[in-house]
Coordinates of N, CA and C and ligand atoms in Angstrom, one line a residue:
M635 N 41.1 37.9 -13.4 CA 40.0 37.5 -13.1 C 38.7 38.8 -12.5
F636 N 37.8 39.1 -12.5 CA 36.8 39.8 -11.7 C 36.7 40.0 -10.2
L637 N 37.2 41.0 -10.1 CA 37.1 40.9 -7.9 C 36.1 41.6 -8.1
E638 N 34.7 41.0 -7.3 CA 33.3 41.5 -6.6 C 33.6 42.5 -5.5
K639 N 32.5 43.3 -5.4 CA 32.8 44.7 -4.6 C 32.0 43.8 -3.7
E640 N 32.1 44.6 -2.2 CA 31.0 44.1 -0.8 C 29.4 43.9 -1.3
T641 N 29.6 42.9 -1.2 CA 28.1 42.6 -1.6 C 27.1 43.4 -0.3
N642 N 27.6 43.0 1.1 CA 27.1 43.9 2.0 C 26.2 45.4 1.6
N643 N 26.0 45.3 0.9 CA 25.4 46.7 0.2 C 24.9 48.1 1.5
T644 N 25.4 48.5 1.9 CA 24.2 49.6 3.0 C 24.4 50.7 2.0
S645 N 24.2 51.5 0.7 CA 24.1 52.7 -0.4 C 23.3 52.5 -1.1
G646 N 22.1 51.2 -1.2 CA 20.4 51.8 -1.4 C 20.8 51.2 -3.1
S647 N 22.2 51.5 -3.6 CA 22.5 52.0 -5.2 C 22.9 50.9 -5.4
G648 N 22.4 49.1 -7.2 CA 23.1 48.6 -7.5 C 24.1 49.0 -8.8
W649 N 24.6 48.3 -9.6 CA 25.4 49.2 -10.0 C 25.1 47.5 -11.5
I650 N 25.8 48.1 -12.4 CA 26.4 47.4 -13.7 C 27.6 47.0 -13.7
E651 N 27.4 45.3 -14.2 CA 28.5 45.1 -14.8 C 28.6 44.4 -17.0
V652 N 29.4 44.5 -17.4 CA 28.8 43.8 -17.9 C 30.8 42.9 -18.5
I653 N 29.5 42.2 -19.2 CA 30.9 40.6 -19.7 C 30.6 40.1 -21.5
C654 N 31.7 40.9 -21.7 CA 31.6 40.6 -23.7 C 32.7 40.3 -24.3
G655 N 32.2 39.8 -25.5 CA 33.0 39.1 -25.9 C 33.0 38.1 -27.9
S656 N 33.7 37.3 -28.0 CA 33.2 36.7 -29.0 C 32.7 35.2 -28.5
M657 N 32.1 34.4 -29.8 CA 31.5 33.5 -29.3 C 32.8 32.3 -28.5
F658 N 32.5 31.8 -27.8 CA 33.2 30.5 -27.3 C 34.6 31.4 -26.5
S659 N 33.9 32.6 -25.8 CA 35.1 33.7 -25.3 C 35.2 32.6 -23.7
G660 N 33.6 32.2 -23.3 CA 33.6 31.9 -21.6 C 32.5 32.9 -21.2
K661 N 32.1 33.4 -22.5 CA 31.4 35.0 -21.5 C 30.1 34.4 -20.3
T662 N 29.2 33.4 -20.9 CA 28.3 32.8 -19.9 C 28.7 31.8 -19.1
E663 N 30.1 31.3 -19.0 CA 31.0 30.6 -17.8 C 31.1 31.6 -17.2
E664 N 31.8 32.9 -17.0 CA 31.4 33.7 -16.0 C 30.4 34.4 -15.5
L665 N 29.6 34.5 -16.6 CA 27.8 35.5 -16.1 C 28.2 33.9 -14.6
I666 N 27.6 33.1 -15.4 CA 27.5 31.6 -14.1 C 28.4 31.3 -12.7
R667 N 29.5 31.5 -12.9 CA 30.7 31.8 -12.1 C 30.1 32.7 -11.1
R668 N 29.7 34.0 -11.2 CA 29.6 35.3 -10.5 C 28.1 35.1 -10.1
L669 N 27.4 34.5 -10.6 CA 26.2 34.4 -10.0 C 25.7 33.2 -9.1
N670 N 26.6 32.3 -8.8 CA 27.0 30.9 -8.6 C 27.7 31.8 -7.0
R671 N 28.9 32.0 -7.2 CA 29.2 33.1 -6.2 C 28.2 34.0 -5.5
A672 N 27.1 34.9 -6.0 CA 25.9 35.4 -5.1 C 25.0 34.4 -4.2
R673 N 24.5 33.5 -5.1 CA 23.8 32.5 -4.3 C 24.5 32.1 -3.3
I674 N 26.0 31.7 -3.0 CA 26.6 31.2 -2.1 C 26.6 32.4 -1.0
A675 N 26.7 33.5 -1.7 CA 26.5 34.1 0.0 C 24.9 34.6 0.0
K676 N 23.5 33.9 -0.1 CA 22.3 33.8 0.3 C 21.8 34.6 -0.3
Q677 N 22.4 35.2 -1.5 CA 21.7 36.8 -2.3 C 20.7 36.1 -3.3
K678 N 19.8 36.3 -3.0 CA 18.2 36.0 -4.1 C 19.5 36.6 -5.9
V679 N 18.7 35.6 -7.1 CA 19.4 35.4 -7.9 C 19.0 35.3 -8.9
E680 N 18.4 36.0 -10.0 CA 17.4 35.3 -11.1 C 18.7 35.8 -12.4
I681 N 18.1 35.2 -13.0 CA 18.7 34.5 -14.2 C 17.6 34.9 -15.7
F682 N 17.7 36.0 -16.6 CA 17.0 36.1 -18.0 C 17.5 36.1 -19.1
K683 N 17.3 35.2 -20.5 CA 17.7 35.3 -22.0 C 16.6 35.5 -22.6
P684 N 16.9 35.8 -24.0 CA 15.5 35.8 -25.0 C 15.2 35.0 -24.9
E685 N 14.0 34.7 -25.5 CA 13.1 33.6 -25.8 C 13.5 33.1 -26.6
L686 N 14.3 33.5 -28.2 CA 14.3 33.2 -29.2 C 15.8 32.8 -29.4
D687 N 16.6 32.1 -27.7 CA 17.8 31.6 -27.7 C 17.7 30.1 -27.2
K688 N 17.2 29.6 -28.3 CA 16.8 28.1 -28.4 C 17.4 26.6 -27.9
R689 N 18.9 27.8 -28.3 CA 19.1 26.6 -29.7 C 19.7 24.8 -28.7
Y690 N 20.0 24.8 -26.7 CA 20.1 23.6 -26.0 C 18.8 23.4 -25.1
S691 N 18.4 24.4 -24.5 CA 17.2 24.1 -23.8 C 16.5 25.3 -23.2
E692 N 15.1 24.6 -23.6 CA 13.8 26.2 -23.1 C 14.5 27.0 -21.7
A693 N 14.2 26.7 -20.6 CA 14.7 27.1 -19.3 C 16.0 27.1 -19.2
D694 N 17.3 27.2 -19.1 CA 18.0 27.1 -19.2 C 19.2 27.8 -19.8
V695 N 19.8 28.9 -18.9 CA 20.8 29.1 -19.6 C 22.3 28.1 -19.2
V696 N 22.3 27.6 -20.6 CA 23.6 26.5 -21.0 C 24.7 27.4 -21.6
S697 N 26.5 26.9 -20.8 CA 27.1 27.0 -21.6 C 27.9 26.4 -22.5
H698 N 28.9 26.6 -23.2 CA 29.1 25.4 -23.7 C 30.0 24.2 -23.0
D699 N 30.1 24.1 -21.8 CA 30.6 23.5 -21.0 C 29.0 22.3 -20.6
A700 N 27.9 23.0 -21.0 CA 27.1 22.4 -20.1 C 27.1 23.0 -18.9
N701 N 27.5 23.2 -18.5 CA 27.3 24.2 -17.0 C 26.0 24.9 -16.7
A702 N 25.2 24.0 -16.4 CA 23.6 24.6 -16.6 C 23.2 25.4 -15.5
I703 N 21.9 26.5 -15.8 CA 22.3 27.4 -14.4 C 20.0 27.8 -15.3
R704 N 19.5 27.1 -14.4 CA 17.9 27.7 -14.0 C 17.6 29.6 -14.6
S705 N 17.1 29.4 -15.6 CA 16.8 30.6 -16.0 C 15.3 31.4 -16.8
I706 N 15.0 32.4 -16.7 CA 13.3 33.1 -17.1 C 13.9 33.3 -18.7
P707 N 13.1 32.8 -20.0 CA 13.4 33.5 -20.7 C 12.0 34.1 -21.3
V708 N 12.1 35.8 -21.4 CA 11.3 36.7 -21.7 C 11.3 37.4 -23.4
Q709 N 10.3 37.9 -23.4 CA 10.3 38.0 -24.3 C 10.7 39.7 -25.1
S710 N 11.1 40.2 -23.9 CA 11.0 42.0 -24.3 C 11.8 42.2 -23.0
A711 N 12.8 42.9 -22.8 CA 13.5 43.3 -21.8 C 12.6 44.1 -20.4
S712 N 12.0 44.7 -21.1 CA 10.8 44.9 -20.0 C 10.6 44.1 -18.6
Q713 N 10.1 42.9 -20.0 CA 9.2 41.9 -18.3 C 10.6 41.6 -17.4
I714 N 12.1 41.9 -17.4 CA 12.8 41.4 -16.3 C 12.6 42.3 -15.5
L715 N 12.2 43.4 -15.7 CA 11.7 44.1 -14.4 C 10.7 43.7 -13.6
F716 N 9.6 42.9 -14.1 CA 8.7 42.4 -13.7 C 8.9 41.8 -13.2
Y717 N 9.7 40.5 -12.9 CA 10.0 39.2 -12.5 C 11.7 39.6 -11.8
A718 N 11.7 41.0 -11.7 CA 13.4 41.2 -11.1 C 13.4 42.2 -9.6
G719 N 12.0 42.7 -9.0 CA 11.5 43.4 -8.3 C 12.3 42.9 -6.6
D720 N 12.4 41.7 -6.3 CA 12.9 40.8 -4.9 C 14.2 40.4 -5.2
C721 N 14.6 40.9 -6.2 CA 16.2 39.4 -6.4 C 17.3 40.5 -5.8
D722 N 17.8 40.6 -5.1 CA 19.9 40.6 -4.9 C 20.1 41.2 -6.6
V723 N 20.1 39.9 -6.9 CA 21.2 40.4 -8.1 C 20.5 40.1 -9.7
V724 N 21.0 40.1 -10.8 CA 20.0 39.9 -11.9 C 21.2 39.3 -12.7
G725 N 20.9 38.5 -13.6 CA 21.9 38.0 -14.3 C 20.8 38.2 -15.9
I726 N 22.1 38.8 -16.7 CA 20.9 38.5 -18.2 C 21.9 38.1 -19.2
D727 N 21.8 37.1 -20.0 CA 22.7 35.8 -21.1 C 22.1 36.8 -22.1
E728 N 22.8 36.3 -23.6 CA 23.2 36.9 -24.1 C 22.0 38.2 -25.3
A729 N 22.6 39.0 -24.4 CA 21.9 40.5 -23.8 C 22.4 40.8 -25.7
Q730 N 22.6 40.5 -26.4 CA 22.9 41.4 -28.3 C 21.7 41.1 -28.6
F731 N 20.9 40.2 -28.2 CA 20.2 39.8 -28.7 C 18.3 40.9 -28.4
F732 N 18.6 41.5 -27.2 CA 17.3 42.1 -26.9 C 17.2 43.5 -28.1
D733 N 16.2 43.6 -27.5 CA 16.3 45.8 -28.0 C 16.8 46.4 -27.2
A734 N 17.1 48.1 -27.5 CA 17.3 48.9 -27.1 C 17.2 49.3 -25.4
E735 N 16.1 48.7 -25.6 CA 15.2 48.7 -24.5 C 15.9 48.5 -23.1
L736 N 16.9 47.7 -22.8 CA 17.0 46.6 -22.1 C 18.6 48.0 -21.2
T737 N 18.8 48.9 -21.9 CA 19.7 49.8 -21.7 C 18.7 50.6 -19.9
A738 N 18.2 51.2 -20.7 CA 17.1 51.9 -19.9 C 16.3 51.1 -18.4
V739 N 16.7 49.4 -18.8 CA 16.3 48.9 -17.6 C 17.0 47.8 -17.2
C740 N 19.0 47.9 -17.8 CA 19.3 47.8 -16.8 C 19.7 49.1 -15.6
N741 N 19.6 50.2 -16.6 CA 20.0 51.7 -14.7 C 18.7 51.5 -14.7
Q742 N 17.3 51.3 -14.5 CA 16.1 50.7 -13.6 C 16.4 49.7 -12.8
L743 N 17.1 48.9 -13.2 CA 17.3 47.7 -11.7 C 18.4 48.4 -11.1
A744 N 19.1 48.5 -12.1 CA 20.4 49.3 -10.8 C 20.4 50.4 -9.9
D745 N 19.4 51.4 -10.2 CA 18.8 52.3 -9.3 C 18.1 51.3 -8.6
M746 N 17.7 50.5 -9.0 CA 16.7 50.2 -7.4 C 17.0 49.4 -6.6
G747 N 18.5 49.3 -6.9 CA 19.0 48.8 -6.0 C 19.8 47.0 -6.2
I748 N 20.0 47.0 -7.0 CA 20.4 45.7 -8.0 C 21.5 45.9 -8.1
R749 N 22.4 44.1 -8.4 CA 23.2 44.5 -9.1 C 23.4 43.5 -10.5
V750 N 23.3 44.1 -11.5 CA 23.1 43.8 -12.9 C 24.4 43.4 -13.6
I751 N 24.5 41.6 -14.0 CA 25.8 41.2 -14.7 C 24.9 40.5 -16.2
V752 N 25.3 41.3 -16.9 CA 24.8 41.2 -18.4 C 26.1 40.5 -19.8
A753 N 25.7 39.6 -20.4 CA 26.9 38.5 -20.5 C 26.4 38.7 -22.6
G754 N 27.1 39.2 -23.0 CA 27.2 39.4 -24.2 C 28.2 39.1 -25.5
L755 N 28.1 38.8 -27.1 CA 28.4 39.5 -27.8 C 28.7 40.4 -28.3
D756 N 30.3 40.9 -27.8 CA 30.3 42.2 -28.0 C 30.2 42.9 -30.1
M757 N 30.5 42.0 -30.8 CA 30.3 42.0 -32.4 C 29.6 41.1 -32.6
D758 N 28.8 41.1 -34.0 CA 28.0 40.2 -35.0 C 28.9 39.6 -35.9
F759 N 28.7 38.8 -36.4 CA 30.0 37.9 -37.6 C 30.3 38.8 -38.6
S760 N 29.7 39.9 -38.8 CA 30.5 41.3 -40.0 C 31.6 42.0 -38.9
G761 N 32.0 42.0 -38.0 CA 32.4 43.3 -37.0 C 32.1 44.2 -36.6
K762 N 30.8 44.4 -36.6 CA 30.1 45.2 -36.1 C 29.4 44.9 -34.6
P763 N 29.3 46.5 -34.1 CA 28.7 45.8 -32.6 C 27.5 45.4 -32.6
F764 N 27.2 44.8 -31.4 CA 25.8 44.0 -32.0 C 24.6 44.4 -30.6
G765 N 23.3 44.8 -31.2 CA 22.6 45.3 -30.4 C 22.9 46.5 -29.5
P766 N 22.2 46.2 -28.4 CA 22.3 47.3 -27.0 C 23.6 47.4 -26.9
M767 N 24.5 46.5 -26.8 CA 25.9 46.4 -26.4 C 26.7 47.3 -26.1
P768 N 27.2 47.9 -27.3 CA 27.9 49.2 -27.4 C 27.1 50.1 -26.4
Q769 N 25.7 49.9 -26.3 CA 25.4 51.6 -24.8 C 25.6 50.7 -23.5
L770 N 25.1 49.5 -23.3 CA 25.3 48.8 -22.3 C 27.3 49.1 -21.7
L771 N 27.7 48.8 -22.4 CA 29.4 49.0 -22.3 C 29.5 50.2 -21.9
S772 N 29.0 51.0 -22.4 CA 29.3 52.8 -21.8 C 28.4 53.0 -20.9
I773 N 27.2 52.5 -20.3 CA 26.6 52.7 -18.3 C 27.2 51.9 -17.6
A774 N 27.7 50.8 -18.1 CA 28.3 50.5 -16.4 C 29.1 50.8 -16.0
E775 N 29.1 49.8 -15.0 CA 30.5 50.5 -13.7 C 31.5 49.5 -14.7
Y776 N 31.6 48.4 -14.7 CA 32.9 47.5 -14.7 C 32.1 46.7 -16.0
V777 N 33.4 47.2 -16.8 CA 32.9 46.2 -18.1 C 33.9 45.1 -18.0
S778 N 34.0 43.4 -18.0 CA 35.2 42.7 -18.9 C 35.2 41.9 -20.3
K779 N 36.4 42.2 -20.7 CA 36.2 41.9 -22.5 C 37.1 40.0 -22.1
V780 N 36.2 39.2 -22.3 CA 36.6 37.8 -22.6 C 37.0 37.7 -23.7
H781 N 38.4 36.8 -24.1 CA 39.1 36.1 -25.3 C 38.9 34.6 -25.6
A782 N 38.4 34.2 -26.7 CA 38.6 33.1 -27.5 C 40.0 33.0 -27.7
I783 N 40.4 31.6 -28.1 CA 41.5 31.4 -28.8 C 41.1 31.2 -30.2
C784 N 42.7 31.9 -31.2 CA 42.2 32.4 -32.4 C 42.6 31.1 -33.3
M785 N 41.8 30.2 -34.0 CA 41.9 28.5 -34.4 C 42.5 28.2 -35.7
R786 N 43.1 29.3 -35.8 CA 43.8 29.6 -36.9 C 45.6 29.4 -36.6
C787 N 45.5 30.4 -35.2 CA 47.5 30.8 -35.0 C 47.3 30.9 -33.0
G788 N 46.3 30.6 -32.8 CA 46.9 30.3 -31.5 C 46.7 31.7 -30.3
N789 N 46.4 33.1 -31.2 CA 46.2 34.2 -30.4 C 45.4 34.5 -29.1
L790 N 45.0 35.1 -29.1 CA 43.6 35.8 -28.9 C 43.4 36.4 -30.2
A791 N 41.2 35.6 -29.6 CA 40.5 35.9 -30.7 C 39.3 36.8 -30.2
H792 N 38.6 38.0 -31.1 CA 37.8 38.7 -29.9 C 37.3 38.9 -31.9
Y793 N 36.6 37.9 -32.5 CA 35.7 38.0 -33.6 C 35.0 36.4 -34.0
S794 N 33.9 36.6 -34.6 CA 33.5 35.8 -34.7 C 32.6 35.2 -35.8
F795 N 34.1 34.6 -36.3 CA 34.0 34.7 -38.0 C 33.0 33.2 -38.3
R796 N 31.6 33.6 -39.3 CA 31.0 32.8 -39.9 C 31.3 31.5 -40.8
T797 N 31.3 30.3 -41.0 CA 31.8 29.6 -41.5 C 31.2 29.0 -42.6
I798 N 29.9 29.7 -42.3 CA 28.5 28.9 -43.9 C 28.2 30.5 -44.4
A799 N 27.9 30.3 -45.2 CA 27.2 31.9 -45.8 C 26.0 31.5 -45.7
S800 N 26.0 33.4 -45.0 CA 24.4 33.9 -45.0 C 24.3 34.9 -44.4
D801 N 23.2 36.2 -44.7 CA 23.2 37.5 -44.4 C 22.8 37.2 -42.9
K802 N 21.6 36.0 -42.8 CA 20.9 36.0 -41.2 C 22.3 36.7 -40.6
L803 N 21.2 37.2 -39.1 CA 21.9 37.4 -38.5 C 22.0 37.1 -37.1
V804 N 21.4 36.0 -37.0 CA 21.3 35.4 -36.3 C 20.9 33.9 -37.1
I805 N 21.7 33.3 -36.2 CA 21.9 31.4 -36.8 C 22.1 30.5 -35.5
L806 N 21.2 29.4 -35.1 CA 21.1 29.0 -33.8 C 22.0 27.6 -34.6
G807 N 22.6 27.4 -33.8 CA 23.6 25.7 -33.4 C 24.4 26.6 -33.6
E808 N 25.4 26.9 -33.1 CA 26.2 28.0 -32.8 C 27.8 26.8 -33.7
T809 N 28.3 26.0 -32.7 CA 29.6 25.2 -32.8 C 30.0 24.7 -33.9
E810 N 29.1 24.5 -35.0 CA 29.6 24.0 -36.6 C 29.8 25.5 -37.4
S811 N 28.9 26.5 -37.3 CA 28.6 27.4 -37.3 C 29.6 28.6 -37.5
Y812 N 30.4 29.0 -36.8 CA 31.0 30.0 -35.8 C 33.0 29.4 -35.7
E813 N 33.7 30.4 -35.6 CA 34.8 30.0 -35.9 C 35.5 31.2 -35.2
P814 N 36.0 31.1 -33.5 CA 36.9 32.5 -33.0 C 38.3 33.0 -34.0
L815 N 38.1 34.0 -34.5 CA 39.6 34.4 -35.3 C 40.6 35.8 -34.7
C816 N 41.5 36.1 -34.5 CA 41.9 37.1 -34.0 C 42.0 37.6 -35.2
R817 N 42.5 39.4 -35.1 CA 42.3 40.0 -36.2 C 42.6 40.4 -37.4
S818 N 43.8 39.7 -37.2 CA 44.7 39.1 -38.3 C 44.1 38.0 -39.6
C819 N 44.0 36.5 -38.3 CA 43.0 35.8 -39.1 C 41.6 35.6 -39.8
Y820 N 41.3 36.6 -39.2 CA 40.0 37.0 -39.7 C 39.8 38.0 -40.8
N821 N 40.5 38.8 -41.4 CA 40.6 39.7 -41.8 C 41.3 38.9 -43.9
K822 N 42.2 38.3 -43.2 CA 42.9 36.8 -44.0 C 40.8 36.2 -44.3
A823 N 40.5 35.1 -43.8 CA 39.3 34.5 -43.8 C 38.3 35.5 -44.4
T824 N 38.0 36.9 -44.2 CA 36.8 37.9 -44.4 C 37.6 37.7 -46.2
R825 N 38.8 38.0 -47.0 CA 38.9 38.4 -47.9 C 38.6 36.6 -48.7
Q826 N 39.1 35.6 -48.4 CA 38.8 35.3 -49.4 C 38.1 34.6 -49.4
S827 N 36.6 34.6 -48.2 CA 35.5 34.1 -48.9 C 34.4 35.6 -49.9
D828 N 34.8 36.3 -49.3 CA 34.1 38.2 -49.7 C 34.9 38.8 -50.3
P829 N 36.0 38.7 -51.3 CA 36.7 39.6 -51.3 C 35.5 41.4 -51.8
T830 N 34.9 41.7 -51.7 CA 34.4 43.0 -51.0 C 34.2 43.6 -50.1
H831 N 34.2 42.2 -48.8 CA 34.1 43.2 -47.8 C 34.4 43.7 -46.9
K832 N 33.4 45.0 -46.6 CA 34.3 45.5 -45.2 C 33.7 45.5 -43.9
K833 N 34.5 45.5 -43.2 CA 34.2 45.8 -41.2 C 32.8 47.1 -41.1
D834 N 33.3 48.1 -41.7 CA 32.6 49.1 -40.8 C 32.0 49.7 -42.4
S835 N 31.6 49.1 -42.9 CA 30.5 50.0 -44.3 C 29.2 50.3 -43.8
Ligands
LIG1185 ZN1 45.0 34.3 -35.9

C-alpha cells in the first residue's frame, strides 16, 4: 500500500505520483482511494480525464467497481492547467490517452505546489509503452505498479491481451475485449492468434 507523505506541506513544492498497470489492475480504484483521503484531509481536489474516454459516463471517473467520483473531461493536457490553479491535489485518470504535453503539465503543476496523482495503462494491447506513460514514470517521485490476476493461470498479470481482432489502439467498452494475462500466458495467446507477432518490433 502506498504511504502518503505528510500533507501539511510547508516547502511550497508539490510532487508527482504515478499509478500504472494493466487493465483490471485496480489503478482507478487506487487513484480514487488516494483522492478520497485527500478530501477527508480537507484538501481541494480535482480529477481530470481525456474527453475520449466515454465508456461509462461523461463527467465521472468510474472504476470497474462503479466507485464513481466527479471529474472534468478535457481535450488536451494544457486545459488541466486552466482548471487546476487553486487545487491542493490533482488526479488524472487514463493518462495514456493524453499527448506528450502531459509530462510538462504535470511538472508545472508539481512546481506550483500541487500533489499530482496520475493513473494510466503502462502498456498497450501489443505490449508497447503507452503514450506519455514512460516519460511520466521517469519524472515521478513515486511510482506504484499494480497488477491484475492472470485469467488463465492465476499468477500476477501485467499485460492487457485483446481478445478481438483489431489494430486500433483504443477500443471502448473494454470488459469483453480485453483479458489480463501474465507474461507466459500472454506470449502463448499471442502466438496462437498471430504467429508473426513480435512484442518489440
Ligand atoms: Zn498466466
